[in-house]
CSV table of C-alpha atoms and ligand atoms in Angstrom, one decimal:
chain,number,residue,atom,x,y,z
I,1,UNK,CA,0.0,0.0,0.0
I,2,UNK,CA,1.6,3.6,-0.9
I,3,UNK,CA,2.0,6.0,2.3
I,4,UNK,CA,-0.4,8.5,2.5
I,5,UNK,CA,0.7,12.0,1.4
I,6,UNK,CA,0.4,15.0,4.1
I,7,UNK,CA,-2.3,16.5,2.3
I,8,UNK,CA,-4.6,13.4,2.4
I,9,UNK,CA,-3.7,12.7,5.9
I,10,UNK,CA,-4.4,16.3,7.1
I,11,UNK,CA,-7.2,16.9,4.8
I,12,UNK,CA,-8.6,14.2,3.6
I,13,UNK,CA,-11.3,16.0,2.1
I,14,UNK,CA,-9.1,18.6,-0.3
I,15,UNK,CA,-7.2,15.9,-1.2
I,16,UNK,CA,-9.8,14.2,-2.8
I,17,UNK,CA,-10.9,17.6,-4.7
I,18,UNK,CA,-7.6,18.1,-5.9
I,19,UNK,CA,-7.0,14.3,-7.0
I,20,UNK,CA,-10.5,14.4,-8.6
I,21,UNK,CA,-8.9,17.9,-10.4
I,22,UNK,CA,-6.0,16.2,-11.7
I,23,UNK,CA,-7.6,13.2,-13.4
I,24,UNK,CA,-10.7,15.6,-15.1
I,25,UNK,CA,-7.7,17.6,-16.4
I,26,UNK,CA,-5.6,14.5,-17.3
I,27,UNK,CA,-8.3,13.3,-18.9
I,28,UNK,CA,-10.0,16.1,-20.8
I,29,UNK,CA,-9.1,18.2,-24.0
I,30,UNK,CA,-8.3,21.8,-23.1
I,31,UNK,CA,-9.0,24.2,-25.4
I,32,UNK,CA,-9.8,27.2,-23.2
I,33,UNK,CA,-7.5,29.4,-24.8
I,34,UNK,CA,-5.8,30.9,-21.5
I,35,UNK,CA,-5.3,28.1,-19.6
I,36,UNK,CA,-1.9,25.8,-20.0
I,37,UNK,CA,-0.4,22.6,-18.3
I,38,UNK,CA,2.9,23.7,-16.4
I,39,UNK,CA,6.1,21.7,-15.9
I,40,UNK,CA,7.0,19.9,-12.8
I,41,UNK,CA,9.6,22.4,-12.3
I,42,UNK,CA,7.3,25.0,-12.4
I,43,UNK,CA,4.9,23.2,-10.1
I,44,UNK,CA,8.0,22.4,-7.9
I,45,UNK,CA,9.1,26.1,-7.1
I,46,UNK,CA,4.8,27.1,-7.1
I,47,UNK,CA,5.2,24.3,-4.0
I,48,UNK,CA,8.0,25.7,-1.9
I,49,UNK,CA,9.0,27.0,1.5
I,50,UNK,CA,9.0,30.3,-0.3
I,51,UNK,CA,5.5,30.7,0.4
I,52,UNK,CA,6.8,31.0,3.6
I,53,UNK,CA,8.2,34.6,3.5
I,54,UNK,CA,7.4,37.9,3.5
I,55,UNK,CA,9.1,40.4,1.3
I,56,UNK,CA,7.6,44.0,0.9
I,57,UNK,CA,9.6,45.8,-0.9
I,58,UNK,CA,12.2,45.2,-3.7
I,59,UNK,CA,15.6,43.3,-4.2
I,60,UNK,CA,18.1,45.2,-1.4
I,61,UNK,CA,15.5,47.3,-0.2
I,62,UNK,CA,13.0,45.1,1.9
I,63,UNK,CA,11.2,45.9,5.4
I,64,UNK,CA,11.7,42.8,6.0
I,65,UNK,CA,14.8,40.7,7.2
I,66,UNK,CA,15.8,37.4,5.8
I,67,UNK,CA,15.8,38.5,2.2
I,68,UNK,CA,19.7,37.1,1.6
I,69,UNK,CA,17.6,34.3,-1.0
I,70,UNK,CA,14.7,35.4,-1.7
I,71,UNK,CA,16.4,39.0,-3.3
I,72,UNK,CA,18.4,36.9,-5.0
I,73,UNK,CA,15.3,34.7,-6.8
I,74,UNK,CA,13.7,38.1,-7.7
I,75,UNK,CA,16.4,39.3,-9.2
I,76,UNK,CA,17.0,36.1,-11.5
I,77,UNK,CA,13.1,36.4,-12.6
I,78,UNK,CA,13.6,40.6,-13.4
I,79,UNK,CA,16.5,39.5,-15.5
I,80,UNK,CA,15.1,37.1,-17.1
I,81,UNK,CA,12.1,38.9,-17.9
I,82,UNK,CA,14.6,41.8,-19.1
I,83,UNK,CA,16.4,39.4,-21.3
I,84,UNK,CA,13.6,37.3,-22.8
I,85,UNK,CA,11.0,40.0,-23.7
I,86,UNK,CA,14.3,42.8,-24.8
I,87,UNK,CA,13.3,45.2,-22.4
I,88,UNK,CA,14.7,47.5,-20.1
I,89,UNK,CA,12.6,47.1,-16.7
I,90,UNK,CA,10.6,44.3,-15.5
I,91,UNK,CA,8.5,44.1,-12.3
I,92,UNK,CA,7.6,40.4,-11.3
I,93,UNK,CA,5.6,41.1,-8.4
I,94,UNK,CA,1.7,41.9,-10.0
I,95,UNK,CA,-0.6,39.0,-8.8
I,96,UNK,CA,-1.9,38.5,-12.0
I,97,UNK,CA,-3.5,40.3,-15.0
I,98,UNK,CA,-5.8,42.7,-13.7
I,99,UNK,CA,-3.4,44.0,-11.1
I,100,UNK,CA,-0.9,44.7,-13.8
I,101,UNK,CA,-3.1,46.6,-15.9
I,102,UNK,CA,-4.4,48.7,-12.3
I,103,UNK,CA,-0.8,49.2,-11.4
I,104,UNK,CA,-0.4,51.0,-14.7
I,105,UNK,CA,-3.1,53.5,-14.3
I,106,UNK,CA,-2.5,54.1,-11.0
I,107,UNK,CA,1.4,54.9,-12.7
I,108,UNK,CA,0.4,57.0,-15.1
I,109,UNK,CA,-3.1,58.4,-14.7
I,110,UNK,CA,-5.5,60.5,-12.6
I,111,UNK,CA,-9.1,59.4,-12.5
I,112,UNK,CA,-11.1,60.9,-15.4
I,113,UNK,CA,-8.2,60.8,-17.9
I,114,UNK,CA,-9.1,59.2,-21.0
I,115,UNK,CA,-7.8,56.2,-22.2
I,116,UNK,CA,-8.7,53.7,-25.6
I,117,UNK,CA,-8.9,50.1,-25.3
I,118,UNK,CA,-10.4,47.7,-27.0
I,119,UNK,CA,-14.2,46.9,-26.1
I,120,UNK,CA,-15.0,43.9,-24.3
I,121,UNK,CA,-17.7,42.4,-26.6
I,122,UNK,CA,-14.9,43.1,-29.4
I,123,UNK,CA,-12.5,40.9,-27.6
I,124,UNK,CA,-11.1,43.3,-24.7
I,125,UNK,CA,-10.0,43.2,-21.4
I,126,UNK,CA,-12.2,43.7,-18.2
I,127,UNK,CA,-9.8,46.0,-17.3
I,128,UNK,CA,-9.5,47.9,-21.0
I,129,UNK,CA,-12.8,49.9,-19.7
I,130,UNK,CA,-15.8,47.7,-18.8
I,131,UNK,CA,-18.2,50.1,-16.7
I,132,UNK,CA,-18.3,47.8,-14.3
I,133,UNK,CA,-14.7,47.4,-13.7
I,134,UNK,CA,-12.3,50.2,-11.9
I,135,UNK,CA,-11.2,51.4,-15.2
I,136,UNK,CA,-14.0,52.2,-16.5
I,137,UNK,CA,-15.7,53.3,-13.5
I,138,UNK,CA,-12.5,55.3,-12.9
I,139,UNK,CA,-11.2,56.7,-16.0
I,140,UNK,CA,-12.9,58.1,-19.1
I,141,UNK,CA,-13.3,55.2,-21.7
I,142,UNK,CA,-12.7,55.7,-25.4
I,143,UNK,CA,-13.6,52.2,-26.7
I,144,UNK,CA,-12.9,51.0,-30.1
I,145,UNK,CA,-14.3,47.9,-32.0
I,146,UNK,CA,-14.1,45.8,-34.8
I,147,UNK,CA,-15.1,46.6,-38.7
I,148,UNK,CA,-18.4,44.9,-38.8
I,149,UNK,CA,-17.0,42.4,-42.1
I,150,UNK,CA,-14.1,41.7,-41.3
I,151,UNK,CA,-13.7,41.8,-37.7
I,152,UNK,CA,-10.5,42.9,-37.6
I,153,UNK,CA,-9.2,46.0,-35.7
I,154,UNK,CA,-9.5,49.0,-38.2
I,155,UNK,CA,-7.0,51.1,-37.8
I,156,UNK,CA,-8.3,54.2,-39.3
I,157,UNK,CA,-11.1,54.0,-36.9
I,158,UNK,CA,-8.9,53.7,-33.8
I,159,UNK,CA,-7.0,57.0,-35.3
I,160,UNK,CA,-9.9,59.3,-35.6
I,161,UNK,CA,-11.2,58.1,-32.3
I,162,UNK,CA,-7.6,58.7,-31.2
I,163,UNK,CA,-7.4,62.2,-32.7
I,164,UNK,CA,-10.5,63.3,-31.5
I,165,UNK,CA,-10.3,61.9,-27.9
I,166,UNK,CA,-6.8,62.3,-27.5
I,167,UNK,CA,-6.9,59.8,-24.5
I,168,UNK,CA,-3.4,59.9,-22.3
I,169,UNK,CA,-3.1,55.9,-23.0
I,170,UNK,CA,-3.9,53.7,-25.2
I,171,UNK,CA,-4.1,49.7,-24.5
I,172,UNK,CA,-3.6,47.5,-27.6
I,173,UNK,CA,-4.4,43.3,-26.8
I,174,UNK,CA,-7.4,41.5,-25.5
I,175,UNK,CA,-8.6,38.2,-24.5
I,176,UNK,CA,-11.0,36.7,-27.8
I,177,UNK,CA,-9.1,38.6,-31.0
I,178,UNK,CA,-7.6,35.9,-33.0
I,179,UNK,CA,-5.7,38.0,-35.0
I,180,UNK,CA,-2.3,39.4,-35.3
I,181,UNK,CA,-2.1,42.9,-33.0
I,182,UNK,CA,-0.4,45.5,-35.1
I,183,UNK,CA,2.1,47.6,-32.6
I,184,UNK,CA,3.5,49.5,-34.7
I,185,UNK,CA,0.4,50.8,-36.2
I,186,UNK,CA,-1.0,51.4,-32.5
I,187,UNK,CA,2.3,53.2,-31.6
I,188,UNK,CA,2.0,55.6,-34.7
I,189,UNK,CA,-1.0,56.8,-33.7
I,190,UNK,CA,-0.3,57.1,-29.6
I,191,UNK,CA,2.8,58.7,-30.9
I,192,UNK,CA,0.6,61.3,-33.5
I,193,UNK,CA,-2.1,62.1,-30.0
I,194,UNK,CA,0.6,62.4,-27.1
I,195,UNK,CA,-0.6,58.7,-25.6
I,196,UNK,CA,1.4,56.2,-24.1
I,197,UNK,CA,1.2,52.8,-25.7
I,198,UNK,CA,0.5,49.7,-23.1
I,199,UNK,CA,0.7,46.4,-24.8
I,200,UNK,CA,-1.2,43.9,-23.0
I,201,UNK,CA,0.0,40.6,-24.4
I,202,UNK,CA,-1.5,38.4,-21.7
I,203,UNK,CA,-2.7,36.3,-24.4
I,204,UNK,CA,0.2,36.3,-27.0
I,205,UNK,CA,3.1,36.4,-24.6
I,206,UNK,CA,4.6,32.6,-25.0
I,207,UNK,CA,4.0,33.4,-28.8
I,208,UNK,CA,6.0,36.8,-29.0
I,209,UNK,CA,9.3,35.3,-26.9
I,210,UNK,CA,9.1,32.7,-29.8
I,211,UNK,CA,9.0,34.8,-32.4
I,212,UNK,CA,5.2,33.1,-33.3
I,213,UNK,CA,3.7,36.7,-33.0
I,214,UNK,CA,5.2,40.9,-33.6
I,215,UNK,CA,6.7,41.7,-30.9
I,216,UNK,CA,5.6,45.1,-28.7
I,217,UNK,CA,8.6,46.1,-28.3
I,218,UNK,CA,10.1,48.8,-29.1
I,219,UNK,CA,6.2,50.0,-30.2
I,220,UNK,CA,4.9,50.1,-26.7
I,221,UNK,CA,6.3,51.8,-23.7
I,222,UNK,CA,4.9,49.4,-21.4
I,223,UNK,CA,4.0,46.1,-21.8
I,224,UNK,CA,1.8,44.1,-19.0
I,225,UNK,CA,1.5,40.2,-19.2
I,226,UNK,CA,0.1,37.4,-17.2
I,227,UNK,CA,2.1,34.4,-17.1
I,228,UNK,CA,0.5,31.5,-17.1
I,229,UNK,CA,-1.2,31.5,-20.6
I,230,UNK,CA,1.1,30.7,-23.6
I,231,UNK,CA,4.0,31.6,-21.3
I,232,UNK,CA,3.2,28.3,-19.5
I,233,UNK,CA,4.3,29.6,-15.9
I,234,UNK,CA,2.6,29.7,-12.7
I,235,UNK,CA,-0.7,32.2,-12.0
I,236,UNK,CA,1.1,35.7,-11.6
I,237,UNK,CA,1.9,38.9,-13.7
I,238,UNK,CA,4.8,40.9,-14.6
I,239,UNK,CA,4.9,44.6,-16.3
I,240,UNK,CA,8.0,45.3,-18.7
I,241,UNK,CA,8.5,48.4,-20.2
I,242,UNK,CA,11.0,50.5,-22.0
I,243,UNK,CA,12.3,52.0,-18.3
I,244,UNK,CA,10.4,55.7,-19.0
I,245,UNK,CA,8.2,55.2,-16.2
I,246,UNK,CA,9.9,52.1,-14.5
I,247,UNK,CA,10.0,54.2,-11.6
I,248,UNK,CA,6.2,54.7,-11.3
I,249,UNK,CA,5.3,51.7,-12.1
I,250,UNK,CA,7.6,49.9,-9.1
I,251,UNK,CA,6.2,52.5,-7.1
I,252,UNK,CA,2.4,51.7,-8.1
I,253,UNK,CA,2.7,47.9,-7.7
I,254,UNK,CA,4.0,48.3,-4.2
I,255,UNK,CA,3.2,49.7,-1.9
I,256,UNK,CA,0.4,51.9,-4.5
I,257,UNK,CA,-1.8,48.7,-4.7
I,258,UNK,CA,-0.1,45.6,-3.4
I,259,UNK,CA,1.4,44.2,-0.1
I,260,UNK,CA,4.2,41.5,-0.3
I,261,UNK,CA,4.8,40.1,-3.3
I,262,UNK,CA,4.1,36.2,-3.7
I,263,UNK,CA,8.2,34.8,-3.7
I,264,UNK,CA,6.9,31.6,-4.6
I,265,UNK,CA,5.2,32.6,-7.4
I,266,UNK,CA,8.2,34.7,-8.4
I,267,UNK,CA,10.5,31.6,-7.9
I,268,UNK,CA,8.3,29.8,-10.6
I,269,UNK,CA,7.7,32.8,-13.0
I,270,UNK,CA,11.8,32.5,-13.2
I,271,UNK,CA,11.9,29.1,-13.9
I,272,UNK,CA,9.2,29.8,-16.6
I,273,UNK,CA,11.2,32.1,-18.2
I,274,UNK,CA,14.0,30.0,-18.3
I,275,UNK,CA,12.3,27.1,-19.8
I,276,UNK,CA,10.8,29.9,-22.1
I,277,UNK,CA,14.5,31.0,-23.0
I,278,UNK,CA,14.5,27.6,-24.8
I,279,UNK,CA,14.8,26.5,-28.6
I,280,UNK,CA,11.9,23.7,-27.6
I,281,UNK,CA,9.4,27.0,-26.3
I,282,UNK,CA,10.5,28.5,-29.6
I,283,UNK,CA,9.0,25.3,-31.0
I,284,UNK,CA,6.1,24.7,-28.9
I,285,UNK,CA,4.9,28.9,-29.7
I,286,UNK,CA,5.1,28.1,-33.5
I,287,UNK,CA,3.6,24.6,-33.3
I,288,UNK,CA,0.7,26.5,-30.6
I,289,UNK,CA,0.1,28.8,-34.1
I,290,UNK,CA,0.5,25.7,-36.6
I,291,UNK,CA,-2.6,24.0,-34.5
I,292,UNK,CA,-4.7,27.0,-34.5
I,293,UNK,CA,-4.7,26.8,-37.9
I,294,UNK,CA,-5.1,23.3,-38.2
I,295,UNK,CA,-8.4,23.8,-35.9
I,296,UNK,CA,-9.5,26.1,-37.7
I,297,UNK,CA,-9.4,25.0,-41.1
I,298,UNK,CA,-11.0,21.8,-39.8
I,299,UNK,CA,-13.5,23.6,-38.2
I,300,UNK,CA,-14.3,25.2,-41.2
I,301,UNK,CA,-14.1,22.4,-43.2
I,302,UNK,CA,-17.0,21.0,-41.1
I,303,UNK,CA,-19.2,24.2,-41.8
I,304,UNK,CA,-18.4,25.9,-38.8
I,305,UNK,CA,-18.6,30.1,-38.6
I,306,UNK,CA,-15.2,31.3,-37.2
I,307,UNK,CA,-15.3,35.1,-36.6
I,308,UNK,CA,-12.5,36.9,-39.0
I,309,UNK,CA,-12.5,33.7,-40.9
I,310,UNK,CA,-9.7,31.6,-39.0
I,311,UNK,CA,-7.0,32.9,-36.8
I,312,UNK,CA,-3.2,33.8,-36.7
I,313,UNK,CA,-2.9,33.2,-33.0
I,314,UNK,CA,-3.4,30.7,-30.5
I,315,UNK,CA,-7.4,31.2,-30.1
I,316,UNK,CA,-10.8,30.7,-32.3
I,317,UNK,CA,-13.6,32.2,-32.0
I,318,UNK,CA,-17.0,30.6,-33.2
I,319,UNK,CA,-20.4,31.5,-34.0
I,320,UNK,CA,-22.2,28.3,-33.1
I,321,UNK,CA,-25.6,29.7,-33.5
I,322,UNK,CA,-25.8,28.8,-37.6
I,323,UNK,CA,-26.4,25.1,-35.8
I,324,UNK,CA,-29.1,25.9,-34.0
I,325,UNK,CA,-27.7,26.8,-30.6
I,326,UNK,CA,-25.9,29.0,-28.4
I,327,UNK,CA,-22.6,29.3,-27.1
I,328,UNK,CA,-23.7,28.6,-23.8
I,329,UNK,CA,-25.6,24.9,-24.2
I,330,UNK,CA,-22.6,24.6,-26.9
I,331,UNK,CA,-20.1,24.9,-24.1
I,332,UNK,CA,-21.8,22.7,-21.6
I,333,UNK,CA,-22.7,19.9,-23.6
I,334,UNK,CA,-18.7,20.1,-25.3
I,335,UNK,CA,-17.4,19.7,-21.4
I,336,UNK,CA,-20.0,17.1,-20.7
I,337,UNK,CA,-18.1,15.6,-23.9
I,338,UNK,CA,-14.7,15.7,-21.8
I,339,UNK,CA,-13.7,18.9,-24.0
I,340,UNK,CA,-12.8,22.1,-22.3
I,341,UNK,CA,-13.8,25.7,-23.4
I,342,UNK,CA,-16.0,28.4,-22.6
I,343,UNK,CA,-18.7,30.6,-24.6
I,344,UNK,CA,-18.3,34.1,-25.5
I,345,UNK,CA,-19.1,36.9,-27.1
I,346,UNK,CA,-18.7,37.7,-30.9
I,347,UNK,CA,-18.6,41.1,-32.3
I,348,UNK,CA,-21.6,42.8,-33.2
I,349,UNK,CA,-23.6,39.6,-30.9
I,350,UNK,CA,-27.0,40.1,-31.1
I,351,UNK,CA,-27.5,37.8,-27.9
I,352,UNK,CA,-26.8,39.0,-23.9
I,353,UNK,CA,-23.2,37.9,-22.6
I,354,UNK,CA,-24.7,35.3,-20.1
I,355,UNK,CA,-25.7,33.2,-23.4
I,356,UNK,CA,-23.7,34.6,-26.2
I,357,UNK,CA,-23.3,33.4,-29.9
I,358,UNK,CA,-19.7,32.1,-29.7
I,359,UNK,CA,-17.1,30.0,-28.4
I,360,UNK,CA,-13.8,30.5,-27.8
I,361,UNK,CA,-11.5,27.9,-28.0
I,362,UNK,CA,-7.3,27.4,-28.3
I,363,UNK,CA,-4.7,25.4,-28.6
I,364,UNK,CA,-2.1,26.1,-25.7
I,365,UNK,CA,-3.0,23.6,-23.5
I,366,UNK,CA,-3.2,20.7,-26.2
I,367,UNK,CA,0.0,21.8,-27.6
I,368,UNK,CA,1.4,21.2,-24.3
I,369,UNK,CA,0.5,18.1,-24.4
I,370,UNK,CA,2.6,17.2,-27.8
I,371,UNK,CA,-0.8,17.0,-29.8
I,372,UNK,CA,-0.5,18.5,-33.5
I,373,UNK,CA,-2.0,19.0,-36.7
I,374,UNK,CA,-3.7,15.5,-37.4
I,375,UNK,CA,-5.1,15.6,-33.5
I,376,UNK,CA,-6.4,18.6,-34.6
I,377,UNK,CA,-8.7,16.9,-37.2
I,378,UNK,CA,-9.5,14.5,-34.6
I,379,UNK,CA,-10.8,17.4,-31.9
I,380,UNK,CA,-12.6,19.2,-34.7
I,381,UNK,CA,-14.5,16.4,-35.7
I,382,UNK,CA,-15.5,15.4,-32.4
I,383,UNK,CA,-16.8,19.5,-31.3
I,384,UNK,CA,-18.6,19.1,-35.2
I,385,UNK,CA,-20.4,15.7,-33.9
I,386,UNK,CA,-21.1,17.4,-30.0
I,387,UNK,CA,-22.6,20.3,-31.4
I,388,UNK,CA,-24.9,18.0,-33.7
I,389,UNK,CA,-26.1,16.3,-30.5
I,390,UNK,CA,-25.9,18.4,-27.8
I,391,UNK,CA,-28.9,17.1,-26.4
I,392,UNK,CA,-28.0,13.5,-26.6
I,393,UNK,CA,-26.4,12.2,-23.4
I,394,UNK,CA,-25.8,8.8,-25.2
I,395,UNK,CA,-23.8,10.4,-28.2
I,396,UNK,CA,-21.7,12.8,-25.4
I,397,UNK,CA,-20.6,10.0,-23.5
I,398,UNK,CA,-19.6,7.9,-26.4
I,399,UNK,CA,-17.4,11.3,-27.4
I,400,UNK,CA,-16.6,10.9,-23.9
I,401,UNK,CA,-15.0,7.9,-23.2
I,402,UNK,CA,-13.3,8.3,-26.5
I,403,UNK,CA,-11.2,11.9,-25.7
I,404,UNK,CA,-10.4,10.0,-22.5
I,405,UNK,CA,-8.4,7.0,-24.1
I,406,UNK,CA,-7.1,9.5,-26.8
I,407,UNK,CA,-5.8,12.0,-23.9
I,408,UNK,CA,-3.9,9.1,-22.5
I,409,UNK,CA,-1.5,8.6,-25.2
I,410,UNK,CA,-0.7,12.3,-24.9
I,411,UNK,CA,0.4,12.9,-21.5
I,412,UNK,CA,0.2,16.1,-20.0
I,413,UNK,CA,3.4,17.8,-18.5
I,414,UNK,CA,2.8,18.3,-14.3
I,415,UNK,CA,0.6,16.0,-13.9
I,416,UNK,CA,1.1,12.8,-12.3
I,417,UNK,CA,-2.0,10.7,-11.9
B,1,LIG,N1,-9.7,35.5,-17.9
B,1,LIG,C1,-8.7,35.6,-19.0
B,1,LIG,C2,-9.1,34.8,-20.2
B,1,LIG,O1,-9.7,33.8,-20.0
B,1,LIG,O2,-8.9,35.3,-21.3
B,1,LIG,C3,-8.4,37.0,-19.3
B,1,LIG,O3,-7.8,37.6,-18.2
């Protein structure tokens, strides 16, 4: 008999959550586009005594004592971050996204200044200007969409807003655009208004350090970033920028908005970074892109309506309702199939945001997992045959029990069942 763990001796009753967690994602196909599989090394440092500590502060100027290792992992993770993105400042500490992109305003604004992000039905950010969230409640929002045809950001539409708003920043990235962002075009314009340019690349990020997707820099003079999507790392954030403001920005994560930062989520955004440093990541970004397409064209093949027409990215976005149904029931009965993705919005969606037109699905996770190209095919057909008989339990758990003997000849990197 194997000796029982800690956990399941303490806590019998998390264990069991968390071992039930680990075999639905072993077994499942993940395809929500900004979630990932990280390496035992990442998991590793995510699980250390570094959780321990308490660090306020920065490296060699602490409140805290006991800082002799703990300066020196930050350190490694602002250099790497330096080195890996080509910038000139880096702070590791954000806890995620969202605190990113508020530690930036806080840097750089005062409340009622305008700023131009993309819209959240048009594939923004919650924190691009939503009215419900602190930057929009905040700030003045300037929001710009897609063209109605072609879904793609128009750029002459973002200049006149831009000319006639002349907001003090502008944020270029989002969450559901499947398309290439053009930085260099968004930095012409910030440059023609007197805005500052903040790249958030949350979603792109393991596909610009491979050189899968134009890179923000030197267009934007900050850039913010999650790390856990394509960038494979632990949950956190990081802001990199061009070092203009580098002062502000430290200054605004802590102490402007946060306490002590997490050291062992620093310790495994590092070794992220390394491993991201790697010819294999370089790989693993293109090969993320080379399945999106695959998807996609298989998708298509099968009939389906992909907003913009396909994607040059890691993520699709669908428009299930030509079937007969909405993203919502689409979504459900897909996880009920053992595949993983959520429903969203499309641009110009006619339907309310709890029940929205479309899906959005990706390929980081699955890439993670060595599928590629021909698994592709394989996933398409089965999301063509799910959403043909959504309401058919029978048909769902034949699907089923099929994605979970196909996910066991690709095994997924962390996870030991
Ligand atoms: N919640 C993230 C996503 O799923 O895209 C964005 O922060």
């Amino acid at each position: 008999m194997s000796e029982m763990s800690a956990l399941e001796a303490a806590d019998p009753d998390i264990h069991e959550l968390v071992r039930k967690e680990t075999k639905r994602q072993d077994e499942s196909i993940r395809l929500i586009a900004s979630e990932n599989y990280v390496s035992s090394a990442v998991m590793e440092a995510t699980g250390s005594v570094l959780c321990n500590k308490y660090s306020e502060g920065y490296p060699g100027r602490r409140y805290y004592e006991g800082q002799e290792f703990i300066d020196q992992v930050e350190s490694l993770a602002i250099e790497r971050a330096k080195a890996l993105f080509g910038a000139a400042h880096a702070n590791v500490q954000p806890y995620s996204g969202s605190p990113a992109n508020q530690a930036v305003y806080l840097a750089l604004l005062d409340a009622g200044d305008t700023v131009m992000g993309l819209a959240l039905p048009f594939g923004g950010h919650i924190t691009h200007g939503l009215n419900v969230n602190f930057s929009g409640k905040l700030y003045e929002i300037v929001p710009y969409g897609v063209d109605r045809r072609t879904h793609r950001i128009d750029m002459n539409m973002v200049e006149d807003l831009a000319r006639k708003a002349r907001p003090k920043l502008i944020f270029c990235g989002g969450t559901a655009y499947p398309r290439h962002w053009d930085f260099e075009g968004f930095a012409q314009i910030a440059s023609a208004v007197g805005a500052v340019l903040v790249a958030d690349i949350a979603h792109v990020a393991g596909l610009v350090v491979a050189g899968a997707h134009p890179h923000p820099f030197p267009h934007a003079q900050i850039v913010t970033t999650t790390t856990h999507k394509t960038l494979r790392g632990p949950r956190g954030g990081m802001i990199l920028s061009d070092g203009t403001y580098a002062k502000e920005l430290d200054r605004a994560v802590f102490p402007g908005l946060q306490g002590g930062p997490h050291d062992h989520t620093t310790a495994a955004i590092a070794v992220a970074l390394k491993e991201a440093a790697t010819e294999e990541f370089k790989a693993y970004g293109h090969q993320i892109v080379a399945n999106a397409k695959a998807l996609a064209e298989a998708l298509d093949g099968h009939g389906l309506r992909l907003i913009s027409g396909g994607t040059d990215n890691h993520l699709i976005l669908i428009d299930v309702t030509p079937r007969g149904i909405n993203g919502k029931p689409a979504a459900q009965a897909l996880n009920r199939a053992g595949i993983e993705c959520n429903y969203n919005a499309i641009p110009f969606d006619p339907r309310k945001p709890f029940a929205p037109s479309g899906l959005r699905i990706g390929t980081p996770a699955v890439t993670s997992r060595g599928m590629l190209e021909p698994e592709m095919s394989v996933i398409a057909a089965w999301i063509d045959r799910v959403l043909a008989n959504a309401d058919d339990e029978t048909e769902l758990a034949r699907v089923r029990t099929e994605v979970v003997e196909f996910c066991q000849a690709f095994p997924a990197p962390g996870i030991r069942v």
